[in-house]
Amino acid sequence: MSIVEKFGHVSNEEWLELLQRSAHEPFIDGVEFPRFPHSSIQLKFNGASDAEAMAAAHALWLYAEGYSRAYGNPLCSHSKALDIGCGWGRVTRTFARDIAAENIHGVDIDPFAIALCKFLGVPGSFTVTQAGAPLPFNDNMFDVVTANSVFTHLPERIAASLLTEMNRVTKAGGVVVFTLEDELFLDAIGRPGIDSYGKRWRRLLRYADKAAELKARFADGEYIFLSTQDGSIRTAEVYGDAAIPLSWLQHNCGRLFNFVRYDAARPPLHQAVVVGRKEQ
């Protein structure tokens, strides 16, 4: 029996409990859940592990599930979902309560992430993509598209290209949910002791003396991209750290989506959340 067949009726709160239990109980009521990678791998991808990681993933999923239902298109077995930047399948697996595995898709530029999702048994189909390249899907295919902590790392050109691609593959009336870094991220760059948070933040220290200038540019609606990479598949040309004002989205991408909600960064996601709808 699949997850959707067994647990499709549970409440959102019960679904979170099941997702968190599955970190240590791969079989619940006779149904197999996807495994979790070692906590060190989880932390490398998203800075949290197990129950904490699933609380954040569930929080993002609530936007996708709730707005799909609010617009008269509740998620169901035959709905189609796409998770961009799927990592180890943290957010991807949240769709398994409502959507059949064959209708769930995940993409990532990291081949290790895709191999990991397959190895862990995350429900769905998983594909390696290239930064800035078209998504490997037909037009108007998906009812819901998510991108957690993806736009937080993209240079402006690639972010604009990805939003165009998200519009192309989303059905009319479909919902997109993604996260952004906001001014709180820029505040953190100049904070004393921030280098103790890890390698990423040590690299961001090079911008500490420009934090006030960056905040002013952000307030004026400028897309802020900071180069923090030095190799691997995530090269400096396609990956770094970005802060994106809502006004930039509205000005540059308002033709693609009607941005219906913007929530500032707060726990458990710690990034701003944007919900958009592709108009009919």
CSV table of C-alpha atoms in Angstrom, one decimal:
chain,number,residue,atom,x,y,z
A,1,MET,CA,0.0,0.0,0.0
A,2,SER,CA,1.3,3.5,-0.9
A,3,ILE,CA,1.5,6.4,1.4
A,4,VAL,CA,-1.3,8.3,-0.3
A,5,GLU,CA,-3.5,5.2,-0.1
A,6,LYS,CA,-2.9,4.7,3.6
A,7,PHE,CA,-2.5,8.3,4.9
A,8,GLY,CA,-4.3,10.5,2.3
A,9,HIS,CA,-7.0,11.2,4.9
A,10,VAL,CA,-4.8,12.4,7.8
A,11,SER,CA,-4.8,16.1,8.8
A,12,ASN,CA,-2.0,18.5,8.1
A,13,GLU,CA,-0.9,18.2,11.8
A,14,GLU,CA,-0.9,14.4,11.7
A,15,TRP,CA,1.0,14.4,8.5
A,16,LEU,CA,3.8,16.4,10.1
A,17,GLU,CA,3.9,13.9,13.0
A,18,LEU,CA,4.2,11.1,10.5
A,19,LEU,CA,7.0,12.8,8.5
A,20,GLN,CA,8.9,13.4,11.7
A,21,ARG,CA,8.4,9.8,12.9
A,22,SER,CA,9.6,8.5,9.6
A,23,ALA,CA,13.1,9.9,10.4
A,24,HIS,CA,13.5,6.9,12.7
A,25,GLU,CA,10.6,4.6,11.7
A,26,PRO,CA,10.9,3.7,8.1
A,27,PHE,CA,7.7,1.5,8.4
A,28,ILE,CA,4.6,3.1,9.9
A,29,ASP,CA,1.4,1.0,10.1
A,30,GLY,CA,2.9,-1.4,7.6
A,31,VAL,CA,3.7,1.4,5.0
A,32,GLU,CA,7.2,2.1,3.9
A,33,PHE,CA,8.4,5.7,4.1
A,34,PRO,CA,11.5,7.1,2.4
A,35,ARG,CA,14.7,6.9,4.4
A,36,PHE,CA,16.7,9.8,5.7
A,37,PRO,CA,20.3,10.4,4.9
A,38,HIS,CA,22.8,10.7,7.8
A,39,SER,CA,22.3,13.9,9.8
A,40,SER,CA,25.6,15.3,8.6
A,41,ILE,CA,24.4,15.1,5.0
A,42,GLN,CA,21.1,16.7,5.9
A,43,LEU,CA,22.9,19.5,7.6
A,44,LYS,CA,25.1,20.1,4.6
A,45,PHE,CA,22.1,20.6,2.4
A,46,ASN,CA,19.8,22.7,4.6
A,47,GLY,CA,21.2,23.3,8.0
A,48,ALA,CA,18.8,21.1,9.9
A,49,SER,CA,18.1,17.4,10.3
A,50,ASP,CA,15.4,14.9,11.0
A,51,ALA,CA,12.4,16.3,12.9
A,52,GLU,CA,13.6,19.9,12.6
A,53,ALA,CA,14.2,19.5,8.9
A,54,MET,CA,10.8,18.1,8.3
A,55,ALA,CA,9.1,20.9,10.3
A,56,ALA,CA,10.6,23.3,7.8
A,57,ALA,CA,9.7,21.2,4.8
A,58,HIS,CA,6.1,20.8,6.1
A,59,ALA,CA,5.9,24.6,6.7
A,60,LEU,CA,6.7,25.2,3.0
A,61,TRP,CA,4.3,22.4,1.9
A,62,LEU,CA,1.5,24.1,3.9
A,63,TYR,CA,1.6,27.0,1.5
A,64,ALA,CA,1.5,24.8,-1.5
A,65,GLU,CA,-1.3,22.6,-0.2
A,66,GLY,CA,-3.3,25.5,1.3
A,67,TYR,CA,-3.2,27.8,-1.7
A,68,SER,CA,-3.9,25.0,-4.1
A,69,ARG,CA,-7.0,24.2,-2.1
A,70,ALA,CA,-8.0,27.9,-1.7
A,71,TYR,CA,-8.0,28.3,-5.5
A,72,GLY,CA,-10.3,25.3,-6.1
A,73,ASN,CA,-7.6,22.9,-7.1
A,74,PRO,CA,-6.9,20.8,-4.0
A,75,LEU,CA,-3.9,18.4,-4.3
A,76,CYS,CA,-5.0,14.8,-5.1
A,77,SER,CA,-3.6,11.6,-6.5
A,78,HIS,CA,-3.5,12.8,-10.1
A,79,SER,CA,-2.2,16.3,-9.3
A,80,LYS,CA,1.3,17.0,-10.6
A,81,ALA,CA,4.0,18.5,-8.4
A,82,LEU,CA,7.6,19.7,-9.2
A,83,ASP,CA,10.2,20.4,-6.5
A,84,ILE,CA,13.1,22.4,-7.9
A,85,GLY,CA,16.4,22.1,-6.0
A,86,CYS,CA,15.1,18.9,-4.4
A,87,GLY,CA,18.3,18.1,-2.5
A,88,TRP,CA,17.7,14.9,-0.5
A,89,GLY,CA,14.0,15.1,-1.0
A,90,ARG,CA,13.1,16.9,2.1
A,91,VAL,CA,10.2,18.9,0.6
A,92,THR,CA,9.5,16.5,-2.2
A,93,ARG,CA,8.4,13.8,0.2
A,94,THR,CA,5.8,16.1,1.8
A,95,PHE,CA,3.6,15.7,-1.4
A,96,ALA,CA,3.3,12.0,-0.9
A,97,ARG,CA,0.3,12.3,1.4
A,98,ASP,CA,-1.8,13.6,-1.5
A,99,ILE,CA,-0.1,12.9,-4.8
A,100,ALA,CA,0.7,9.5,-6.4
A,101,ALA,CA,4.5,8.9,-6.8
A,102,GLU,CA,4.3,8.9,-10.6
A,103,ASN,CA,3.1,12.5,-10.5
A,104,ILE,CA,5.8,13.9,-8.2
A,105,HIS,CA,9.0,15.2,-9.8
A,106,GLY,CA,12.2,16.6,-8.4
A,107,VAL,CA,15.2,18.3,-10.1
A,108,ASP,CA,18.6,19.4,-8.9
A,109,ILE,CA,21.8,20.5,-10.5
A,110,ASP,CA,23.7,18.2,-8.1
A,111,PRO,CA,23.9,14.6,-9.4
A,112,PHE,CA,24.6,13.4,-5.8
A,113,ALA,CA,21.3,14.9,-4.7
A,114,ILE,CA,19.4,13.1,-7.4
A,115,ALA,CA,21.2,9.8,-6.7
A,116,LEU,CA,20.4,10.3,-3.0
A,117,CYS,CA,16.6,10.8,-3.6
A,118,LYS,CA,16.5,7.6,-5.6
A,119,PHE,CA,18.6,5.6,-3.1
A,120,LEU,CA,16.4,6.8,-0.1
A,121,GLY,CA,13.2,5.8,-1.9
A,122,VAL,CA,11.7,9.3,-2.0
A,123,PRO,CA,8.4,9.0,-4.0
A,124,GLY,CA,8.8,10.6,-7.4
A,125,SER,CA,10.9,10.8,-10.5
A,126,PHE,CA,14.2,12.7,-10.2
A,127,THR,CA,16.3,14.4,-12.9
A,128,VAL,CA,19.6,16.2,-13.0
A,129,THR,CA,19.3,19.7,-14.6
A,130,GLN,CA,21.7,22.4,-15.5
A,131,ALA,CA,21.7,25.9,-14.0
A,132,GLY,CA,20.1,28.3,-16.5
A,133,ALA,CA,18.9,25.5,-18.8
A,134,PRO,CA,15.3,24.9,-19.7
A,135,LEU,CA,13.4,22.5,-17.3
A,136,PRO,CA,13.0,19.1,-18.9
A,137,PHE,CA,9.2,19.2,-18.8
A,138,ASN,CA,6.3,20.0,-21.1
A,139,ASP,CA,4.4,23.3,-21.0
A,140,ASN,CA,1.5,23.6,-18.6
A,141,MET,CA,2.4,20.4,-16.8
A,142,PHE,CA,2.3,21.1,-13.1
A,143,ASP,CA,-0.4,22.1,-10.6
A,144,VAL,CA,2.2,23.1,-8.0
A,145,VAL,CA,5.9,24.0,-8.2
A,146,THR,CA,8.1,24.6,-5.2
A,147,ALA,CA,11.7,25.9,-4.9
A,148,ASN,CA,13.1,25.9,-1.4
A,149,SER,CA,16.4,27.8,-0.8
A,150,VAL,CA,17.0,28.0,-4.6
A,151,PHE,CA,16.6,31.7,-5.4
A,152,THR,CA,18.6,32.4,-2.3
A,153,HIS,CA,21.7,31.3,-4.3
A,154,LEU,CA,21.1,32.4,-7.9
A,155,PRO,CA,22.6,35.3,-9.9
A,156,GLU,CA,19.9,37.6,-11.4
A,157,ARG,CA,20.1,36.3,-14.9
A,158,ILE,CA,19.6,32.7,-13.9
A,159,ALA,CA,16.8,33.6,-11.4
A,160,ALA,CA,14.9,35.4,-14.1
A,161,SER,CA,15.4,32.5,-16.5
A,162,LEU,CA,14.2,30.0,-13.9
A,163,LEU,CA,11.0,32.0,-13.1
A,164,THR,CA,10.2,32.1,-16.8
A,165,GLU,CA,10.7,28.3,-16.9
A,166,MET,CA,8.5,27.9,-13.8
A,167,ASN,CA,5.8,29.9,-15.6
A,168,ARG,CA,6.1,27.7,-18.7
A,169,VAL,CA,5.7,24.4,-16.9
A,170,THR,CA,3.0,25.5,-14.5
A,171,LYS,CA,-0.7,25.0,-15.5
A,172,ALA,CA,-3.0,28.1,-15.7
A,173,GLY,CA,-4.3,28.6,-12.2
A,174,GLY,CA,-1.4,26.6,-10.7
A,175,VAL,CA,0.6,27.7,-7.6
A,176,VAL,CA,4.3,28.3,-7.2
A,177,VAL,CA,5.9,28.6,-3.7
A,178,PHE,CA,9.5,29.6,-3.2
A,179,THR,CA,11.8,31.1,-0.6
A,180,LEU,CA,14.1,34.2,-0.7
A,181,GLU,CA,16.6,35.8,1.5
A,182,ASP,CA,15.4,39.2,2.7
A,183,GLU,CA,16.9,42.1,4.6
A,184,LEU,CA,17.5,39.9,7.7
A,185,PHE,CA,20.1,38.0,5.7
A,186,LEU,CA,21.9,41.3,4.9
A,187,ASP,CA,21.7,42.2,8.6
A,188,ALA,CA,23.4,39.0,9.5
A,189,ILE,CA,26.4,39.6,7.2
A,190,GLY,CA,27.9,42.2,9.5
A,191,ARG,CA,26.9,40.5,12.8
A,192,PRO,CA,29.9,39.8,15.1
A,193,GLY,CA,30.7,36.0,15.4
A,194,ILE,CA,28.8,35.1,12.2
A,195,ASP,CA,31.9,33.3,11.0
A,196,SER,CA,31.2,30.6,13.6
A,197,TYR,CA,28.2,29.5,11.6
A,198,GLY,CA,30.3,27.7,9.0
A,199,LYS,CA,32.2,28.1,5.7
A,200,ARG,CA,29.5,29.9,3.9
A,201,TRP,CA,29.3,32.6,6.5
A,202,ARG,CA,33.1,32.9,6.6
A,203,ARG,CA,33.0,33.6,2.9
A,204,LEU,CA,30.3,36.2,3.4
A,205,LEU,CA,32.5,38.1,5.9
A,206,ARG,CA,34.2,39.6,2.9
A,207,TYR,CA,31.1,41.8,2.5
A,208,ALA,CA,30.7,42.7,6.2
A,209,ASP,CA,32.0,46.3,5.7
A,210,LYS,CA,29.4,46.7,2.8
A,211,ALA,CA,26.4,45.5,4.8
A,212,ALA,CA,24.8,49.0,5.2
A,213,GLU,CA,25.3,49.7,1.5
A,214,LEU,CA,23.8,46.4,0.5
A,215,LYS,CA,20.8,47.0,2.7
A,216,ALA,CA,20.3,50.4,1.1
A,217,ARG,CA,20.5,48.9,-2.4
A,218,PHE,CA,18.1,46.2,-1.4
A,219,ALA,CA,15.6,48.8,-0.1
A,220,ASP,CA,15.8,50.5,-3.5
A,221,GLY,CA,14.6,47.3,-5.1
A,222,GLU,CA,18.0,46.0,-6.4
A,223,TYR,CA,18.7,42.3,-6.7
A,224,ILE,CA,21.7,41.6,-4.5
A,225,PHE,CA,24.0,38.7,-5.5
A,226,LEU,CA,27.2,37.9,-3.6
A,227,SER,CA,29.8,35.5,-4.9
A,228,THR,CA,30.7,32.9,-2.3
A,229,GLN,CA,31.7,29.9,-4.3
A,230,ASP,CA,35.1,28.7,-5.5
A,231,GLY,CA,34.6,25.5,-7.4
A,232,SER,CA,32.6,22.2,-7.8
A,233,ILE,CA,29.4,22.1,-9.8
A,234,ARG,CA,28.2,25.2,-8.0
A,235,THR,CA,30.6,27.6,-9.6
A,236,ALA,CA,30.7,31.3,-8.9
A,237,GLU,CA,29.0,32.0,-12.3
A,238,VAL,CA,25.8,30.2,-11.3
A,239,TYR,CA,25.8,30.0,-7.5
A,240,GLY,CA,26.4,32.3,-4.5
A,241,ASP,CA,24.1,34.1,-2.1
A,242,ALA,CA,21.3,36.3,-3.2
A,243,ALA,CA,18.8,38.6,-1.5
A,244,ILE,CA,15.8,39.5,-3.7
A,245,PRO,CA,13.3,42.3,-2.9
A,246,LEU,CA,9.6,41.7,-3.5
A,247,SER,CA,9.6,44.8,-5.6
A,248,TRP,CA,12.2,43.2,-8.0
A,249,LEU,CA,9.8,40.2,-8.4
A,250,GLN,CA,6.8,42.4,-9.1
A,251,HIS,CA,8.7,44.6,-11.6
A,252,ASN,CA,10.5,41.9,-13.5
A,253,CYS,CA,8.2,38.9,-13.1
A,254,GLY,CA,4.8,40.3,-12.5
A,255,ARG,CA,3.8,39.2,-16.0
A,256,LEU,CA,4.6,35.6,-15.1
A,257,PHE,CA,2.8,35.2,-11.8
A,258,ASN,CA,0.3,37.1,-9.6
A,259,PHE,CA,2.3,37.2,-6.4
A,260,VAL,CA,-0.4,36.7,-3.8
A,261,ARG,CA,1.6,36.4,-0.6
A,262,TYR,CA,4.9,37.4,0.8
A,263,ASP,CA,5.9,36.4,4.4
A,264,ALA,CA,9.1,37.7,5.9
A,265,ALA,CA,11.7,35.3,7.2
A,266,ARG,CA,10.8,33.5,10.4
A,267,PRO,CA,11.1,30.0,12.0
A,268,PRO,CA,10.9,27.3,11.0
A,269,LEU,CA,11.8,28.3,7.4
A,270,HIS,CA,14.2,31.2,8.3
A,271,GLN,CA,13.7,32.6,4.7
A,272,ALA,CA,11.0,34.8,3.2
A,273,VAL,CA,8.2,32.9,1.5
A,274,VAL,CA,6.6,33.9,-1.8
A,275,VAL,CA,3.4,32.4,-3.2
A,276,GLY,CA,2.5,33.1,-6.8
A,277,ARG,CA,-0.3,32.0,-9.1
A,278,LYS,CA,-0.2,31.6,-12.8
A,279,GLU,CA,-3.3,33.4,-14.1
A,280,GLN,CA,-5.8,31.8,-16.3
